[in-house]
Every structure is written in structure tokens, then in C-alpha cells.
Coordinates of N, CA, C and O and ligand atoms in Angstrom, one line a residue:
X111 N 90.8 65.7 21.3 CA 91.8 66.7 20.9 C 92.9 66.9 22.0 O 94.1 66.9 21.8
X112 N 92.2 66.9 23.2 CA 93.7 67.1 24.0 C 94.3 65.9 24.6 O 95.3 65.9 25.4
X113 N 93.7 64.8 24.3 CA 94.4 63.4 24.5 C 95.4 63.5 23.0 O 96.6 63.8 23.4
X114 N 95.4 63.4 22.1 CA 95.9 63.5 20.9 C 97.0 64.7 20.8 O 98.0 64.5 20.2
X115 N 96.8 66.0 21.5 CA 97.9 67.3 22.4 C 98.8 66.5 22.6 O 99.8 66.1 22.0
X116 N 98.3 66.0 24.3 CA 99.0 65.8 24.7 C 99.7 65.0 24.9 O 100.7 65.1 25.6
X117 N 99.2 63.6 23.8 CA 100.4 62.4 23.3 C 101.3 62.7 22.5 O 102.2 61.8 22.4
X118 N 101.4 64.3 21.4 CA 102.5 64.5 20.8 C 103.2 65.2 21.8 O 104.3 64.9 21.9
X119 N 102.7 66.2 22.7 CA 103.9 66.8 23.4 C 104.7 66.0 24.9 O 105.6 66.3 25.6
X120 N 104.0 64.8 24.8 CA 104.3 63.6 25.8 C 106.0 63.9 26.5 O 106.3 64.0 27.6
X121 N 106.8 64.0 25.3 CA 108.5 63.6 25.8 C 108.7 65.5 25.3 O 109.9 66.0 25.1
X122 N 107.7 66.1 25.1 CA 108.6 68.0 24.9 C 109.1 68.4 26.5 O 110.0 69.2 26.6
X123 N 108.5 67.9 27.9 CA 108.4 68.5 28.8 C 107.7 69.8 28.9 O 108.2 70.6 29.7
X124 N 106.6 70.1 28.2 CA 105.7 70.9 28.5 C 104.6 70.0 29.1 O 104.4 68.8 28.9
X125 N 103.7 70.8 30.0 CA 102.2 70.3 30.3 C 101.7 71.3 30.0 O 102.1 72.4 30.2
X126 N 100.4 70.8 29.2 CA 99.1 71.9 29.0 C 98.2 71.7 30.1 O 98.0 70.7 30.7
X127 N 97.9 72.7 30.3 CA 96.4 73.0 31.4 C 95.5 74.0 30.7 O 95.6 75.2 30.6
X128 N 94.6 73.0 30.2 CA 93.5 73.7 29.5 C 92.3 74.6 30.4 O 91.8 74.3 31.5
X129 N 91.9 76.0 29.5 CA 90.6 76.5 30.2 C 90.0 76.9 28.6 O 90.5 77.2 27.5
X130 N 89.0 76.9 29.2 CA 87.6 77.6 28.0 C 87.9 79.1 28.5 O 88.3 79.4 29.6
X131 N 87.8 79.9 27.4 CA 87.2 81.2 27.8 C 86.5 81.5 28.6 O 85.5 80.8 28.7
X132 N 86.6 82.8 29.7 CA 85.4 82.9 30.3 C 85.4 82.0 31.5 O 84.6 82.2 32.5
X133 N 86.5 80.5 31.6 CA 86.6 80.2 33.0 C 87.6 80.8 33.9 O 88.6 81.0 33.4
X134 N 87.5 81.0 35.1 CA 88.3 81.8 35.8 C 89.1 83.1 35.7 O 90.2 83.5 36.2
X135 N 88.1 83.8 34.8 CA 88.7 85.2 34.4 C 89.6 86.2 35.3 O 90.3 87.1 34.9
X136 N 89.4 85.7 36.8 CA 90.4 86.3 37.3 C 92.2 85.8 37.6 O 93.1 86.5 38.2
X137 N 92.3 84.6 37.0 CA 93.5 83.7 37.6 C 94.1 84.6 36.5 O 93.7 85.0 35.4
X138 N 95.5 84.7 37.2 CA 96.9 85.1 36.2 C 97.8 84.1 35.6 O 98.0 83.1 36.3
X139 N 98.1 84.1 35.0 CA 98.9 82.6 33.6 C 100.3 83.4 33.7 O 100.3 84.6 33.3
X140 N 101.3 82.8 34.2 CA 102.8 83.0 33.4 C 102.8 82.9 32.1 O 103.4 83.8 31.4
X141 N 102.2 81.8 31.5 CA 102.6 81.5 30.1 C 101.3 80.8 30.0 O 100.9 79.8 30.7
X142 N 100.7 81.7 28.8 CA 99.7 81.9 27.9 C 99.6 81.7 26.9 O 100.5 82.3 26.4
X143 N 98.6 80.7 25.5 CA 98.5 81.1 24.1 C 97.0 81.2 24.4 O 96.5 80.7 25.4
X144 N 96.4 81.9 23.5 CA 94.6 81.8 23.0 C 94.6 81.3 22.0 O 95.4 81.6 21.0
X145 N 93.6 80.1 22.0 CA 93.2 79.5 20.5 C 92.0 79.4 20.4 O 91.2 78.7 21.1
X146 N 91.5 80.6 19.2 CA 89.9 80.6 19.3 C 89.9 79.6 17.8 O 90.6 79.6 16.8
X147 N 88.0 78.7 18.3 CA 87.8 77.8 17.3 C 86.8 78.2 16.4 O 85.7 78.1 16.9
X148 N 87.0 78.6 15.4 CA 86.0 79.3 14.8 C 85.0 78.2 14.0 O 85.6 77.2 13.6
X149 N 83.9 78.3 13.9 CA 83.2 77.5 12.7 C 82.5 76.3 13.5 O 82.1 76.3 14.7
X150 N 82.3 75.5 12.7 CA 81.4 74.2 13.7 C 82.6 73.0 13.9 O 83.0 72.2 13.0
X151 N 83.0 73.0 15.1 CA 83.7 72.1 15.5 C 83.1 70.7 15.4 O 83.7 69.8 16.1
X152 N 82.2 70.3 14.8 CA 81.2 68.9 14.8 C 81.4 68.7 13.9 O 81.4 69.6 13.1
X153 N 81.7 66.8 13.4 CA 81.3 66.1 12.5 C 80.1 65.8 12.1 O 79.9 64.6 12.0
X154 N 79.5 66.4 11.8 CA 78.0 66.0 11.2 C 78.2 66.0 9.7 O 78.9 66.8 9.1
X155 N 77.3 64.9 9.2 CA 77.0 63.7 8.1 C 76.8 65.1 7.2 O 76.0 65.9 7.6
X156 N 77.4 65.2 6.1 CA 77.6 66.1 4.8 C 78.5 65.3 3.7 O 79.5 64.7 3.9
X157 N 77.8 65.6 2.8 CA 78.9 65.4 1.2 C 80.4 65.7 1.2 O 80.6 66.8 0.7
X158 N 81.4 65.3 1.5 CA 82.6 65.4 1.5 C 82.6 67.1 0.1 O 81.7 67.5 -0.7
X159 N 83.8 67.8 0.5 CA 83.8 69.3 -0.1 C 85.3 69.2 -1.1 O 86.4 69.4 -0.6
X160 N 85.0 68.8 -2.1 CA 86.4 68.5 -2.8 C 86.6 70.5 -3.2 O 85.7 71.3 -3.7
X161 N 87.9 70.6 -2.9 CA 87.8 72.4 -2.5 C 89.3 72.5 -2.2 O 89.9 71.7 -1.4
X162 N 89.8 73.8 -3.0 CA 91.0 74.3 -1.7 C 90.5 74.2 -0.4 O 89.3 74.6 -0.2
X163 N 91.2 73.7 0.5 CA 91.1 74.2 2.0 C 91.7 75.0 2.4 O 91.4 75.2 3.6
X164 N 92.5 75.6 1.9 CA 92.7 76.9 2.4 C 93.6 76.5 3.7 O 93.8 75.3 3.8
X165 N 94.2 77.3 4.7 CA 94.8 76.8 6.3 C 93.9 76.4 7.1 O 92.8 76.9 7.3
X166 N 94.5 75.2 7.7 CA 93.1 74.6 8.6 C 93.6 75.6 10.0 O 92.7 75.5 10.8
X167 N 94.5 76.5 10.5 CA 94.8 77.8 11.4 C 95.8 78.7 11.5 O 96.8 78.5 10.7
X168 N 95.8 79.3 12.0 CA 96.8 80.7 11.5 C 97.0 81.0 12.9 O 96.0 80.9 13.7
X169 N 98.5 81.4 13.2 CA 98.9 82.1 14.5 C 99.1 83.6 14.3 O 99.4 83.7 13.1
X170 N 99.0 84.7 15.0 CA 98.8 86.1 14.8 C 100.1 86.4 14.5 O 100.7 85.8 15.4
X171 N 101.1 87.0 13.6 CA 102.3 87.3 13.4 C 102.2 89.3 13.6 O 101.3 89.7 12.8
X172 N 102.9 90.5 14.5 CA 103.1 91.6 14.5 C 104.2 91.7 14.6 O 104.9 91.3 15.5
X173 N 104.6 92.6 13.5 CA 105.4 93.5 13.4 C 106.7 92.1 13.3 O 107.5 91.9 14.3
X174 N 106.7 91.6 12.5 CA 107.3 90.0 12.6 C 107.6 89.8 13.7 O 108.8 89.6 13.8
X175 N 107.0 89.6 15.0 CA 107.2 89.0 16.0 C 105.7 87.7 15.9 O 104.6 88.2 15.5
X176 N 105.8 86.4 16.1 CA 104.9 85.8 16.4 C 103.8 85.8 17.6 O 104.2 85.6 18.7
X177 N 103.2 85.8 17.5 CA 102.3 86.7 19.1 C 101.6 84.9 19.9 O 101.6 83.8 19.3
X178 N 101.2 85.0 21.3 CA 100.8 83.5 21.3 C 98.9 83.5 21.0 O 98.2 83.0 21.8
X179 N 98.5 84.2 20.0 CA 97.0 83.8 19.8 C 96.7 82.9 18.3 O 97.2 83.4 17.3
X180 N 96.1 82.0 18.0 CA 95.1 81.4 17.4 C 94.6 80.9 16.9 O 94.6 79.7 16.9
X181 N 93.7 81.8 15.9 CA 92.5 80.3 14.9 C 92.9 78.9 14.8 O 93.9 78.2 14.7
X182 N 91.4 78.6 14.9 CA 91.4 77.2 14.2 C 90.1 77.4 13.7 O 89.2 77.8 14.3
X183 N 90.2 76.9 12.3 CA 89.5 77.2 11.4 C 88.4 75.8 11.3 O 88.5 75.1 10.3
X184 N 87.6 75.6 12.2 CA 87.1 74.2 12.3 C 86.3 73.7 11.2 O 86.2 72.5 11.0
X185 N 85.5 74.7 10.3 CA 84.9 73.8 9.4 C 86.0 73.8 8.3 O 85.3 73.5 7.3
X186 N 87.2 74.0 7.8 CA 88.0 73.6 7.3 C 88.3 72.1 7.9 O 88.5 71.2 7.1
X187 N 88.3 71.9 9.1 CA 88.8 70.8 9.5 C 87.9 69.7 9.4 O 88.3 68.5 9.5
X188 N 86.8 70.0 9.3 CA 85.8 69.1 9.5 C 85.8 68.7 8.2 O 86.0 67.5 8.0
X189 N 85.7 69.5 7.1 CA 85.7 69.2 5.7 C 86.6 68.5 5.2 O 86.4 67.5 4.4
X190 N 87.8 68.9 5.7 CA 89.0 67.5 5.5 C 88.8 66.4 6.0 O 88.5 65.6 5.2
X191 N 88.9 66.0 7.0 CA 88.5 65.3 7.9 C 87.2 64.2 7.4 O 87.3 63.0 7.4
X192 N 86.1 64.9 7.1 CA 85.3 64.2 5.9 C 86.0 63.8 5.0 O 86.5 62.7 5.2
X193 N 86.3 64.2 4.1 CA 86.9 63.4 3.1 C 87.9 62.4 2.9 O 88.1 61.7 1.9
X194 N 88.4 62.3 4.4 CA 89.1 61.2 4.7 C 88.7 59.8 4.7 O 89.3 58.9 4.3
X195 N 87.3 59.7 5.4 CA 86.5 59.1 6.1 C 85.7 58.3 5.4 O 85.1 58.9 4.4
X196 N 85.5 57.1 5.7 CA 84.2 56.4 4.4 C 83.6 55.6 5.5 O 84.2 55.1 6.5
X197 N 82.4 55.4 5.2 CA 81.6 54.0 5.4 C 81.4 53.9 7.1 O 80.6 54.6 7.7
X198 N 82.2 53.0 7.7 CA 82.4 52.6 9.1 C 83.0 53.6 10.1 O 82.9 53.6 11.3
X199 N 84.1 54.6 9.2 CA 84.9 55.5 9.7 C 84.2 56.7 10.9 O 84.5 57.5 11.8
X200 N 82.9 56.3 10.0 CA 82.0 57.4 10.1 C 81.8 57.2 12.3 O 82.0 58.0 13.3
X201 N 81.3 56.0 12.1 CA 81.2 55.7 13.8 C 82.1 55.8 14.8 O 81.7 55.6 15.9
X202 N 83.7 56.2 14.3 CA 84.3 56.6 15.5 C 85.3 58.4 14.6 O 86.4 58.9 14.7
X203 N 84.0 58.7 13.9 CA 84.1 60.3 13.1 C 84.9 61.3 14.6 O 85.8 62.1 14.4
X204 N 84.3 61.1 15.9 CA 84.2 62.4 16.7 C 86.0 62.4 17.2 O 86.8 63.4 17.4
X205 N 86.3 60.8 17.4 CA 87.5 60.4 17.4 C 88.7 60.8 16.6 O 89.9 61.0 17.0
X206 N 88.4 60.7 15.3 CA 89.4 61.1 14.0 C 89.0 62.6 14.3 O 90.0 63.3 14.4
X207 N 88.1 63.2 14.3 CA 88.2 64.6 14.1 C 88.9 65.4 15.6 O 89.6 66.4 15.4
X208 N 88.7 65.0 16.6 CA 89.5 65.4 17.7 C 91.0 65.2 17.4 O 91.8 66.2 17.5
X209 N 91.5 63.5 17.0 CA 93.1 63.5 16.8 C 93.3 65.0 15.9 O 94.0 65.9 16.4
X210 N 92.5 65.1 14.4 CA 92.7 66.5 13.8 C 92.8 67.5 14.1 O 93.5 68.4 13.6
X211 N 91.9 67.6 15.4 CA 92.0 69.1 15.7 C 93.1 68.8 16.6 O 94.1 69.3 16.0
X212 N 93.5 68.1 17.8 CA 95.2 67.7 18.2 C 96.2 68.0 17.5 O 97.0 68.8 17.9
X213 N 96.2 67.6 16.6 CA 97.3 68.0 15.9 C 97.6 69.4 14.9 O 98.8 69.7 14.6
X214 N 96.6 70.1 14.6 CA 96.4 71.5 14.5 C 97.0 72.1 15.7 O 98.1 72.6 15.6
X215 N 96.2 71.9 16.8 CA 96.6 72.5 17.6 C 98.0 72.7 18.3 O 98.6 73.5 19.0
X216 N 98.2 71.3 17.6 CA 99.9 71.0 18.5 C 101.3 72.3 17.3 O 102.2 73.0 17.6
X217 N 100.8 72.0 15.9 CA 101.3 72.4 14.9 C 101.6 74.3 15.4 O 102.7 74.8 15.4
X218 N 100.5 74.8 15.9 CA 100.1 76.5 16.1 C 100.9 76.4 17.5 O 101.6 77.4 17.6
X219 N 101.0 75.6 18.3 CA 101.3 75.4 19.6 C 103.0 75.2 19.3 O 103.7 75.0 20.3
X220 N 103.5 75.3 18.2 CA 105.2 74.8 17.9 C 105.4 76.3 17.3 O 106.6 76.6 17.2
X221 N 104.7 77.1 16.9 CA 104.7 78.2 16.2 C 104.8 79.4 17.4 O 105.6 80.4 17.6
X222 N 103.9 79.0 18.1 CA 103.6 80.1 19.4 C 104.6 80.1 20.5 O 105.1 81.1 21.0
X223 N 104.7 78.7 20.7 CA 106.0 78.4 22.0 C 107.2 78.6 21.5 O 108.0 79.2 22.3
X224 N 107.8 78.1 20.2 CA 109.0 78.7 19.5 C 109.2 80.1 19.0 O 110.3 80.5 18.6
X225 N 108.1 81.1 19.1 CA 107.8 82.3 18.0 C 108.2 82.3 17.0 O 108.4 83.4 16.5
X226 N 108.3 81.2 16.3 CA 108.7 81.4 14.9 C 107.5 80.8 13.7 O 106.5 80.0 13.8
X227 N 107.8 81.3 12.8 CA 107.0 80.9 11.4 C 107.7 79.6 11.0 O 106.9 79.0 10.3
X228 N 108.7 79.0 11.0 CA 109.3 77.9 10.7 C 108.8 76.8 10.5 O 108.5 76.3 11.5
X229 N 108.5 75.8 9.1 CA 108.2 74.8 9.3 C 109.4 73.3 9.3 O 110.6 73.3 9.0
X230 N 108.4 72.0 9.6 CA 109.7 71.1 9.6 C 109.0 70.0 7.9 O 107.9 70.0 7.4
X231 N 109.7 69.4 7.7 CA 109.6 68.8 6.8 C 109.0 67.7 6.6 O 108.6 67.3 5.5
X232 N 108.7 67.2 7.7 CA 107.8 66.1 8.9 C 107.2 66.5 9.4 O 107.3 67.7 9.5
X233 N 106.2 65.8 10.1 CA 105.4 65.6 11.0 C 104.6 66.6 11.8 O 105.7 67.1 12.2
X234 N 103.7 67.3 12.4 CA 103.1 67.9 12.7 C 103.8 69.2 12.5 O 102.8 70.0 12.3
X235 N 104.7 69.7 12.4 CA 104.9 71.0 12.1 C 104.8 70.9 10.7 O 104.4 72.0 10.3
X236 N 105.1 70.0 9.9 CA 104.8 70.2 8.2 C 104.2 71.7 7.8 O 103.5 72.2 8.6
X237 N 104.3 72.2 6.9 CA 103.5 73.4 6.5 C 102.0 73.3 6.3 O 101.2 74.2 6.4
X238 N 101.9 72.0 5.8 CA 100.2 71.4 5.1 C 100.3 70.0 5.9 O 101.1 69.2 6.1
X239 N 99.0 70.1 6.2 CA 98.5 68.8 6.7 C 97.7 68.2 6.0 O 96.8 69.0 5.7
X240 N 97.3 66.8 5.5 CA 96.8 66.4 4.6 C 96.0 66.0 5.1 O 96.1 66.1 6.3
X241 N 94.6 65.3 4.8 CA 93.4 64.6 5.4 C 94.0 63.4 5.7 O 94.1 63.4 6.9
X242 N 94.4 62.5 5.3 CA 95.3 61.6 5.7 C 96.2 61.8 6.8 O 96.1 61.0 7.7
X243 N 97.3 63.1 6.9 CA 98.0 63.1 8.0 C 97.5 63.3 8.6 O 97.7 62.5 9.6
X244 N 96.4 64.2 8.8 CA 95.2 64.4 9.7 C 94.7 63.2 10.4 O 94.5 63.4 11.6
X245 N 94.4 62.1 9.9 CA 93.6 61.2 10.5 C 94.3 59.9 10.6 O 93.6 58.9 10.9
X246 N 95.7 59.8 10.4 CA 96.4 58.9 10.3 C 96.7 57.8 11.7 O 96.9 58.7 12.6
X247 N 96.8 57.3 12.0 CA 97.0 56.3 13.2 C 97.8 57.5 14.2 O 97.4 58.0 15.2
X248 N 99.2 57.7 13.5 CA 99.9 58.3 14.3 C 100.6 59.6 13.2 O 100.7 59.6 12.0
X249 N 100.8 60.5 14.0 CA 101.2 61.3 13.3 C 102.5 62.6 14.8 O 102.2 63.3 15.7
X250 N 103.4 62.3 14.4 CA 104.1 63.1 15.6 C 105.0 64.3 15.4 O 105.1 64.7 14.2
X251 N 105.6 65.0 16.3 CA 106.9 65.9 15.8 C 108.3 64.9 15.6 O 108.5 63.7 15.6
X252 N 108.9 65.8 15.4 CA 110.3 65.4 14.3 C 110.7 65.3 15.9 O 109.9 65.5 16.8
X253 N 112.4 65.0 16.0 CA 112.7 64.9 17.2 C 113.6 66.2 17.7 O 113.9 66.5 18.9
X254 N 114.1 67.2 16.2 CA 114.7 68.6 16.0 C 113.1 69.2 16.8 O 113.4 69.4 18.0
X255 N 111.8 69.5 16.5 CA 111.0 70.3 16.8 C 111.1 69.8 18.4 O 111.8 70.5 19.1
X256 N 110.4 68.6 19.0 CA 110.6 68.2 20.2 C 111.7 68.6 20.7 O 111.4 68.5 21.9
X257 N 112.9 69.1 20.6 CA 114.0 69.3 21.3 C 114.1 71.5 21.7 O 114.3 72.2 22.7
X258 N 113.7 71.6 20.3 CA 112.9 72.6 20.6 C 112.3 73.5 22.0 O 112.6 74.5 22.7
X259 N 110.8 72.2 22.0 CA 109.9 73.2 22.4 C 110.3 72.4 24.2 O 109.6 72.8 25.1
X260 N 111.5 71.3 24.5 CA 112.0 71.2 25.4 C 113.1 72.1 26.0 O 113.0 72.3 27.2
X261 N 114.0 72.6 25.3 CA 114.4 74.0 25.7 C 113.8 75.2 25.7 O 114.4 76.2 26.0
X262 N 111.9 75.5 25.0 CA 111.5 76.2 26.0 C 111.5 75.7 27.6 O 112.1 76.0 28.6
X263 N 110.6 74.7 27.2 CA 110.1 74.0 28.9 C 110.9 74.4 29.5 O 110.8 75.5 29.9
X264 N 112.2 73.7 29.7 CA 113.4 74.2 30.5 C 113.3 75.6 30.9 O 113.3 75.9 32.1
X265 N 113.1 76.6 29.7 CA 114.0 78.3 29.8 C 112.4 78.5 31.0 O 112.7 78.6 32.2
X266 N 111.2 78.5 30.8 CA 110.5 79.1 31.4 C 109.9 78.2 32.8 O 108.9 78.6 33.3
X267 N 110.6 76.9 33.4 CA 109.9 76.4 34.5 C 110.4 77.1 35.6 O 111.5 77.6 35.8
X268 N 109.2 77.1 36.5 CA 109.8 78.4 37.6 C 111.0 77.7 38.4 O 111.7 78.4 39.3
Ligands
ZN512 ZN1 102.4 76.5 10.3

């Protein structure tokens, strides 16, 4: 997942520096999102779930301001992600399901660092992600969203 981050935000000029909850609770962050992963983040061997899926995550919107917290809705992802998947796929499953969750993550991560609800018409910001785009070799931002979340980088480097 954050190999897959951080090959789409490669040319945004942002760096992520990841922590788990709960590590270093006293360090202070200039610039913060929370992304909690709800559900079972594991591929384990189940019947593919032909089903709405519903949003594979949701960013907190108040008072129409976009806030930087959240979801990821993991057994949605996992369920997609299954169904992508056949036969042999299965043996590098932990691999496809990490690029998935990457790219989720990067999608809420364009939502949170821009504050906006906006989607793009392409590529990881799309509104829906398909099990396919999900698991597809490559899947990236447009070069409008990248330009974007480089004039954050810019507005906020100390
Ligand atoms: Zn979205």
C-alpha cells in the first residue's frame, strides 16, 4: 500500500511519513490526515461477493468544509479485489490488494490535501474505482490533479 502511495504521488512533491495510531502520541504534525481502516484488511480465500459495493472510503465533510480524517472501508476492498482475481492471481493476492488499498488511499489523500469533494474523470481520483482499476498494472493521477496537490506541497513546505 504505501509502495503503490507513494509511486502515484512520486512527481506531486509531497512525502508521506507514515505512523500507526498510538505511535508516538506525543510528536506534533504540521500537516496531518487520519485514515482509519475499518474491517479485515486481509485477503483470505472466500467466494467472490457479486454485490453493490457500496464506497470502498469516505473523507469526513463539516459544515461543507472537507476535514483531513478517513475510512477505508477494507472488507469492501477485499471483496472487490476478490473478484478481480482468479486462479494464480491468488499467490501474489497480498500484492494486488495493497496496490488497492494505495490507490484508495491516494484517491481520499487528493480529497483531503485539496479540501475538496471534486472528482477527475481519470485515474485515481475517478469517483468509482472498479476491481479492475483497482488491480490494474498501473493506474495513476491525471496530470490536472498532480499539479494540484503540487501547489499544495509548495503552499505548505516550511
Ligand atoms: Zn472521492
Amino acid at each position: 500500500m504505501q509502495h503503490e502511495a507513494e509511486g502515484i504521488l512520486s512527481s506531486s512533491g509531497l512525502s508521506l511519513d507514515w505512523r500507526l495510531s498510538g505511535q508516538a502520541p506525543h510528536e506534533t504534525y504540521d500537516d496531518l490526515v487520519v485514515v482509519r481502516f475499518k474491517g479485515d484488511c486481509r485477503l483470505t480465500p472466500a467466494p467472490p461477493i457479486y454485490d453493490e459495493l457500496g464506497p470502498l472510503a469516505s473523507t469526513y465533510v463539516a459544515d461543507g468544509a472537507v476535514q483531513p480524517f478517513s475510512d477505508v472501508a477494507c472488507d469492501k476492498i477485499t471483496a472487490s479485489v476478490r473478484s478481480a482475481i482468479w486462479g494464480k492471481d491468488f499467490a501474489r493476492g497480498d500484492m494486488l490488494l495493497g496496490r488497492a488499498l494505495g490507490r484508495v488511499l491516494v484517491h481520499e489523500l487528493v480529497h483531503m490535501l485539496t479540501r475538496s469533494e471534486r472528482h477527475a474523470t481519470e485515474g485515481v481520483a475517478r469517483p468509482a474505482l472498479s476491481a479492475s482499476q483497482l488491480t490494474a498494472a498501473s493506474l495513476r493521477l491525471t496530470s490536472a490533479d498532480l499539479e494540484l496537490l503540487r501547489s499544495y506541497a509548495a503552499a505548505t513546505r516550511p
